[in-house]
GROMACS .gro file of C-alpha atoms in nm:
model
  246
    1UNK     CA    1  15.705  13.100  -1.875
    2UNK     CA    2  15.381  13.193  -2.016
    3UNK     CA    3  15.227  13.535  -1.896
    4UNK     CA    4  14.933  13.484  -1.693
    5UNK     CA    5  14.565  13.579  -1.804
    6UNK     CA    6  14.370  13.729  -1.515
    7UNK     CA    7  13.978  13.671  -1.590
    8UNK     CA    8  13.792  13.893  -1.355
    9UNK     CA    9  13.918  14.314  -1.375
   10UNK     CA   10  13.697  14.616  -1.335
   11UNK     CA   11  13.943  14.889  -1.476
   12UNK     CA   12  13.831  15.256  -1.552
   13UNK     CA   13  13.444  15.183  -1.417
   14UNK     CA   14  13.248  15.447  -1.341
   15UNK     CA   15  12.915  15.249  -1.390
   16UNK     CA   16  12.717  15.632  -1.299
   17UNK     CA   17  12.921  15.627  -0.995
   18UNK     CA   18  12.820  15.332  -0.898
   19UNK     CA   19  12.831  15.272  -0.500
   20UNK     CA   20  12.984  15.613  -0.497
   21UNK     CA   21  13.318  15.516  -0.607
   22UNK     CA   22  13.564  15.431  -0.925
   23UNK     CA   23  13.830  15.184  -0.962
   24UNK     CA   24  14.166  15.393  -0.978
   25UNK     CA   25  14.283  15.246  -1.252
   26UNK     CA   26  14.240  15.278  -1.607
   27UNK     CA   27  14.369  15.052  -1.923
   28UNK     CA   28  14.682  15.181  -1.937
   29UNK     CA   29  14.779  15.205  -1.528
   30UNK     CA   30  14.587  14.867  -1.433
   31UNK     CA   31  14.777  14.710  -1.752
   32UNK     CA   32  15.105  14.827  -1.686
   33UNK     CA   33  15.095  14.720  -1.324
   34UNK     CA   34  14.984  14.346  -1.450
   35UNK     CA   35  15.267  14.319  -1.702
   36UNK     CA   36  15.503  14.426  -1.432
   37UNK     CA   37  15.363  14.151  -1.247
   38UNK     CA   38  15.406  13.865  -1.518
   39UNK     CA   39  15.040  13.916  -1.624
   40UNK     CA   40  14.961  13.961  -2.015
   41UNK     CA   41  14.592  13.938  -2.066
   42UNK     CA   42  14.324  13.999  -1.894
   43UNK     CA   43  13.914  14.020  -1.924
   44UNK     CA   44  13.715  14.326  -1.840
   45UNK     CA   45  13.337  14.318  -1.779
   46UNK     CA   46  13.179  14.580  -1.994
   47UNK     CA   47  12.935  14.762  -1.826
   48UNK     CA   48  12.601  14.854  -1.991
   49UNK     CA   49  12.525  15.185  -2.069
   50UNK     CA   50  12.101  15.241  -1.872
   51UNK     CA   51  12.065  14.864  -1.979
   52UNK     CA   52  12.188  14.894  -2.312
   53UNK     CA   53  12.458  14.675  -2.397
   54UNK     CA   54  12.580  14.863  -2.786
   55UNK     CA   55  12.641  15.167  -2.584
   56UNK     CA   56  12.833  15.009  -2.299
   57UNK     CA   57  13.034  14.793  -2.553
   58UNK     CA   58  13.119  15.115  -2.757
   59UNK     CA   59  13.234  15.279  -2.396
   60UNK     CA   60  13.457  15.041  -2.329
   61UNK     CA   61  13.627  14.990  -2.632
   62UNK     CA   62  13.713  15.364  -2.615
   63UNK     CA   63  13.848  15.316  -2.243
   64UNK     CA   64  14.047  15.052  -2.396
   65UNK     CA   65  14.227  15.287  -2.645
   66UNK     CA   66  14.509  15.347  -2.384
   67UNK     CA   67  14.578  14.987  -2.383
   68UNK     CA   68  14.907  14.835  -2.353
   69UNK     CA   69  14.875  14.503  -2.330
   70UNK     CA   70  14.596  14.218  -2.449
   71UNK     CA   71  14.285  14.194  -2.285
   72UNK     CA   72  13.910  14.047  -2.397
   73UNK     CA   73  13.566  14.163  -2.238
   74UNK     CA   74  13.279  13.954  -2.066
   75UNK     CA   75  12.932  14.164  -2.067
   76UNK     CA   76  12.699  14.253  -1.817
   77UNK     CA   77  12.314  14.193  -1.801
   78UNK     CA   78  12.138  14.409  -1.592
   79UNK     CA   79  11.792  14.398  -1.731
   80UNK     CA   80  11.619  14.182  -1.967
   81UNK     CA   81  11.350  14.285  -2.295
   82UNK     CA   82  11.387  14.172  -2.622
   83UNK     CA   83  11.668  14.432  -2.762
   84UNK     CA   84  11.889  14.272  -2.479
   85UNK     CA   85  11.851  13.924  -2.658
   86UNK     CA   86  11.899  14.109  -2.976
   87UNK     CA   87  12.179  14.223  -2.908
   88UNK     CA   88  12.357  13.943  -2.712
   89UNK     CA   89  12.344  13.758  -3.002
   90UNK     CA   90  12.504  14.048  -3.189
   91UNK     CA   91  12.795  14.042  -2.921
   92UNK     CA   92  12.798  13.646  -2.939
   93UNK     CA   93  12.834  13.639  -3.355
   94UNK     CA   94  12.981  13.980  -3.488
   95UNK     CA   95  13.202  14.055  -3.206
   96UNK     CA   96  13.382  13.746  -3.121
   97UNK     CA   97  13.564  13.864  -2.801
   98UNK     CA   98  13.224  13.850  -2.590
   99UNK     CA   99  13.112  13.487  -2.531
  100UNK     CA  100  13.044  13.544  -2.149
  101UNK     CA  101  12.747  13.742  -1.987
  102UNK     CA  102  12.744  13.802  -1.596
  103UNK     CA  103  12.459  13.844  -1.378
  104UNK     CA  104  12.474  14.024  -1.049
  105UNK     CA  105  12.250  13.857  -0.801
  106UNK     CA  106  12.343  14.151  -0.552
  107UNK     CA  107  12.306  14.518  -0.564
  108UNK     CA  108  11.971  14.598  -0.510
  109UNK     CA  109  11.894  14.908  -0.679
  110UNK     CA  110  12.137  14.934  -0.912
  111UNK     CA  111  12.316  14.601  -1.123
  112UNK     CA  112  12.101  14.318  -0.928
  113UNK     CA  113  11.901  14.122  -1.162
  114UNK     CA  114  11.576  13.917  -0.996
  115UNK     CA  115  11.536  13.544  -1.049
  116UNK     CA  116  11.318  13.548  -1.381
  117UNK     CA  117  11.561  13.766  -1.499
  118UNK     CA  118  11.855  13.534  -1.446
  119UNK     CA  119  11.641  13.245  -1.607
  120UNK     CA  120  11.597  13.426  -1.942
  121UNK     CA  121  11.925  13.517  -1.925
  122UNK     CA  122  12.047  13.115  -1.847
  123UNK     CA  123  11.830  12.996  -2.134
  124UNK     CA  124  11.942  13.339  -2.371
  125UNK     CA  125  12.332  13.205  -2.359
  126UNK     CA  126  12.253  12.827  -2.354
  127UNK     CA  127  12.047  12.920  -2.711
  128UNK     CA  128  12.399  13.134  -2.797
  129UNK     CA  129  12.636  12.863  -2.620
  130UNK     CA  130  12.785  13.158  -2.420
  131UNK     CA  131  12.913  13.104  -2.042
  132UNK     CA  132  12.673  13.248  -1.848
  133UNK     CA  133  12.830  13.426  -1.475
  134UNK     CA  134  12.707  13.510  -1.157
  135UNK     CA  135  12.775  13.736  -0.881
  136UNK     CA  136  12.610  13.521  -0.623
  137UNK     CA  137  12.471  13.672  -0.323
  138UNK     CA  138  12.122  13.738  -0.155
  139UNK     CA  139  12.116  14.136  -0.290
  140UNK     CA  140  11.763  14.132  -0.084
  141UNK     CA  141  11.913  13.952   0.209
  142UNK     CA  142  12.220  14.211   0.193
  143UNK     CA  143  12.004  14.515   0.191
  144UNK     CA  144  11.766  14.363   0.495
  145UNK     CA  145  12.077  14.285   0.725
  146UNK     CA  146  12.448  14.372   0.586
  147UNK     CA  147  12.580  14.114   0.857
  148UNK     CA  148  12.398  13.814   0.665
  149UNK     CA  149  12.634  13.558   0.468
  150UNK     CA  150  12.417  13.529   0.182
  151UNK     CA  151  12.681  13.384  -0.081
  152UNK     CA  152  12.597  12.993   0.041
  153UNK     CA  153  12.205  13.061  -0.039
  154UNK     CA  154  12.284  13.254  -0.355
  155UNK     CA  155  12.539  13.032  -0.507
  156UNK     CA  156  12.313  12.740  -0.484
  157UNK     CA  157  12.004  12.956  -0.596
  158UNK     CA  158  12.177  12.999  -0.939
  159UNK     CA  159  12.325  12.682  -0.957
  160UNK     CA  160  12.016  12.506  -0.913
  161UNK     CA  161  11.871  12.737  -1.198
  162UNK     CA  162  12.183  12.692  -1.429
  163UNK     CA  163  12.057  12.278  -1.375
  164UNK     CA  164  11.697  12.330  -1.486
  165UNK     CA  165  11.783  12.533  -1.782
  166UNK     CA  166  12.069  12.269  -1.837
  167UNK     CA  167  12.373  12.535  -1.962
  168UNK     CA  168  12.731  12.558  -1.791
  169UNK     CA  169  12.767  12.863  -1.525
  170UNK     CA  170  13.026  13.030  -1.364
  171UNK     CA  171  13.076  13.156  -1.079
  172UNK     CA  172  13.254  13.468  -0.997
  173UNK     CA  173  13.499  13.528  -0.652
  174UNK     CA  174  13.398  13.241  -0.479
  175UNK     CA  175  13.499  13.368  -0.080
  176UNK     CA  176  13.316  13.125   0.146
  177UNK     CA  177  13.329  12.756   0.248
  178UNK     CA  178  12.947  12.761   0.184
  179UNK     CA  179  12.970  12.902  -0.163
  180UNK     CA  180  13.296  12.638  -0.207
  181UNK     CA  181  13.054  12.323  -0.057
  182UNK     CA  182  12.739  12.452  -0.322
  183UNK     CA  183  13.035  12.423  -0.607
  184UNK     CA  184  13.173  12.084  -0.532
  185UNK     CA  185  12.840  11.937  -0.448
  186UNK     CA  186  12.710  12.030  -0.783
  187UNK     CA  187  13.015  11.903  -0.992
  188UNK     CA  188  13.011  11.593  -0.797
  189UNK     CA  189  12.685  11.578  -0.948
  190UNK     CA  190  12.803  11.618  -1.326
  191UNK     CA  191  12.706  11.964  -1.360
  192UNK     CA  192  12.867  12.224  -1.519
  193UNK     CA  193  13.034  12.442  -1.281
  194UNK     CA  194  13.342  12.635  -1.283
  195UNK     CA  195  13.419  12.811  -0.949
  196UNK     CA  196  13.655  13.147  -0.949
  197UNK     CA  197  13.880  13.233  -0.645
  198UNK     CA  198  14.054  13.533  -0.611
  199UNK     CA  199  14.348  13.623  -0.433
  200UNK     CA  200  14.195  13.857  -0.135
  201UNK     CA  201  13.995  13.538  -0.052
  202UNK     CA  202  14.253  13.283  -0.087
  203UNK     CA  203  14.550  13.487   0.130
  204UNK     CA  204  14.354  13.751   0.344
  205UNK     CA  205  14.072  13.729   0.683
  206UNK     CA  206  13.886  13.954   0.797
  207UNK     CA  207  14.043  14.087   1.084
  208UNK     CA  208  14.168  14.415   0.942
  209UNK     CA  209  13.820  14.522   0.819
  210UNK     CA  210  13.778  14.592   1.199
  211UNK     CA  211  14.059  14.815   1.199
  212UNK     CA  212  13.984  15.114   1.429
  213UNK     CA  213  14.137  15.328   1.132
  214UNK     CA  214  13.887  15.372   0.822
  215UNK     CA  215  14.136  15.420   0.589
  216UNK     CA  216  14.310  15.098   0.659
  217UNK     CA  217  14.002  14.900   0.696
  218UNK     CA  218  13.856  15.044   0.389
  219UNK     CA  219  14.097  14.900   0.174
  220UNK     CA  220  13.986  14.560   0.253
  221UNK     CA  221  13.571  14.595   0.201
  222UNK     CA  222  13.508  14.379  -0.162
  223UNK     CA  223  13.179  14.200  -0.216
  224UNK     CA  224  13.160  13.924  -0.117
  225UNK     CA  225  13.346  14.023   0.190
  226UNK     CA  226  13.658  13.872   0.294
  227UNK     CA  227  13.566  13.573   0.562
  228UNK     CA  228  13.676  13.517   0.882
  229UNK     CA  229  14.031  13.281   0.991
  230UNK     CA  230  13.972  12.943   0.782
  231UNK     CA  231  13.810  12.983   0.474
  232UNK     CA  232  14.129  13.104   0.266
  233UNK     CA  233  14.277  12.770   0.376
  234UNK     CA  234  13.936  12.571   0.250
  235UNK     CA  235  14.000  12.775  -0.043
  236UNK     CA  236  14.312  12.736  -0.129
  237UNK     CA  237  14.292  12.312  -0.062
  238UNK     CA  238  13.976  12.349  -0.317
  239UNK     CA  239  14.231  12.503  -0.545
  240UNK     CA  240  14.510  12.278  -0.535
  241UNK     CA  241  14.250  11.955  -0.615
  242UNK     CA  242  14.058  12.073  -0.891
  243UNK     CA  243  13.718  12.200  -0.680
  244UNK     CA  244  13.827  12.569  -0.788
  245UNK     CA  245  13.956  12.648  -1.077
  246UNK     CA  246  14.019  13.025  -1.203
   0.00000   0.00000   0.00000
């Protein structure tokens, strides 16, 4: 059997301690658990370094020293000026494992990048023909209420955005039947849309994040959050016929 390629890791990121945490696991740990699990490649998203994307790409390849196994590296855009586009198009043409910029639409304050942002950043990779990802939730509507299910409004938001620039988008952890229905609707329609589940949201619900113990109910906070009884099911169906497809 071929080894499988897992698209979407965050391994050794600090970001500035961003959200007051790190992931656990470095290149070498996070890669030697895949391998042991049948996995062989896998794609990081490089964070940039206060906005700049040389310096984040230079931190990453040094994280990636300890490697043991393949891997490739999508890039993060959390601001826009004209260095940004610069160098995008240095990432695109002189470093050929970066073809794929993501946008967070949440995390106000820190990664979340506003709507005239996003369009630059649409029309930036359609002009490179690089993928251009999203992180789709309401970071405003997040920050105003943390109960809100803003992934429906959010996915559509840059999906109707991706249409009016006309390039391809994907979009990242897809956990919702809303964000799901905003995907198939718009393929239906012959746009270009690639929607990524991940495992927590195909197999998991969210009872256990109302564990009475922190610790155990800790362990199962992501963003998006898991969903309630149902959607992994929707999820998984979408999977199986082609709505889903990462």
């Amino acid at each position: 059997m071929p080894g499988g390629i897992d698209p979407h890791t965050h391994l050794a990121m600090d970001c500035m301690d961003f959200m007051s945490a790190q992931t656990v696991d470095d290149f070498f740990s996070g890669q030697a658990a895949a391998l042991a699990g049948g996995t062989t490649m896998h794609i990081e998203f490089v964070i940039p370094v206060n906005g700049n994307l040389m310096v984040g790409f230079q931190a990453y390849q040094n994280k990636a020293k300890v490697s043991c196994m393949d891997y490739g590296f999508h890039m993060v855009i959390a601001k826009w000026d004209d260095v940004v586009s610069r160098d995008m198009e240095i990432m695109v043409k002189e470093h050929c494992c970066i073809n794929s910029f993501k946008f967070f639409m949440a995390y106000k304050g820190a990664l979340m990048v506003s709507d005239d942002l996003l369009l630059e950043g649409l029309k930036r990779c359609k002009s490179l023909g690089a993928l251009a990802m999203v992180h789709a939730e309401n970071g405003d509507a997040v920050v105003y209420d943390q109960f809100v299910f803003s992934e429906g409004e959010a996915t559509a938001r840059a999906i109707r955005l991706a249409s009016f620039v006309n390039t391809s988008l994907y979009v990242v952890h897809v956990m919702s039947i809303d964000a799901l229905e905003e995907v198939a609707k718009a393929r239906k329609s012959g746009q270009k849309v690639i929607g990524e589940p991940v495992v927590s949201g195909l197999v998991l619900d969210d009872s256990e994040l109302w564990n009475p113990d922190f610790i155990t109910a800790a362990k199962y906070v992501m963003s998006p959050p898991i969903r309630a009884s149902g959607h992994a099911k929707a999820l998984q169906a979408a999977l199986s016929t082609g709505l889903l497809h990462v």
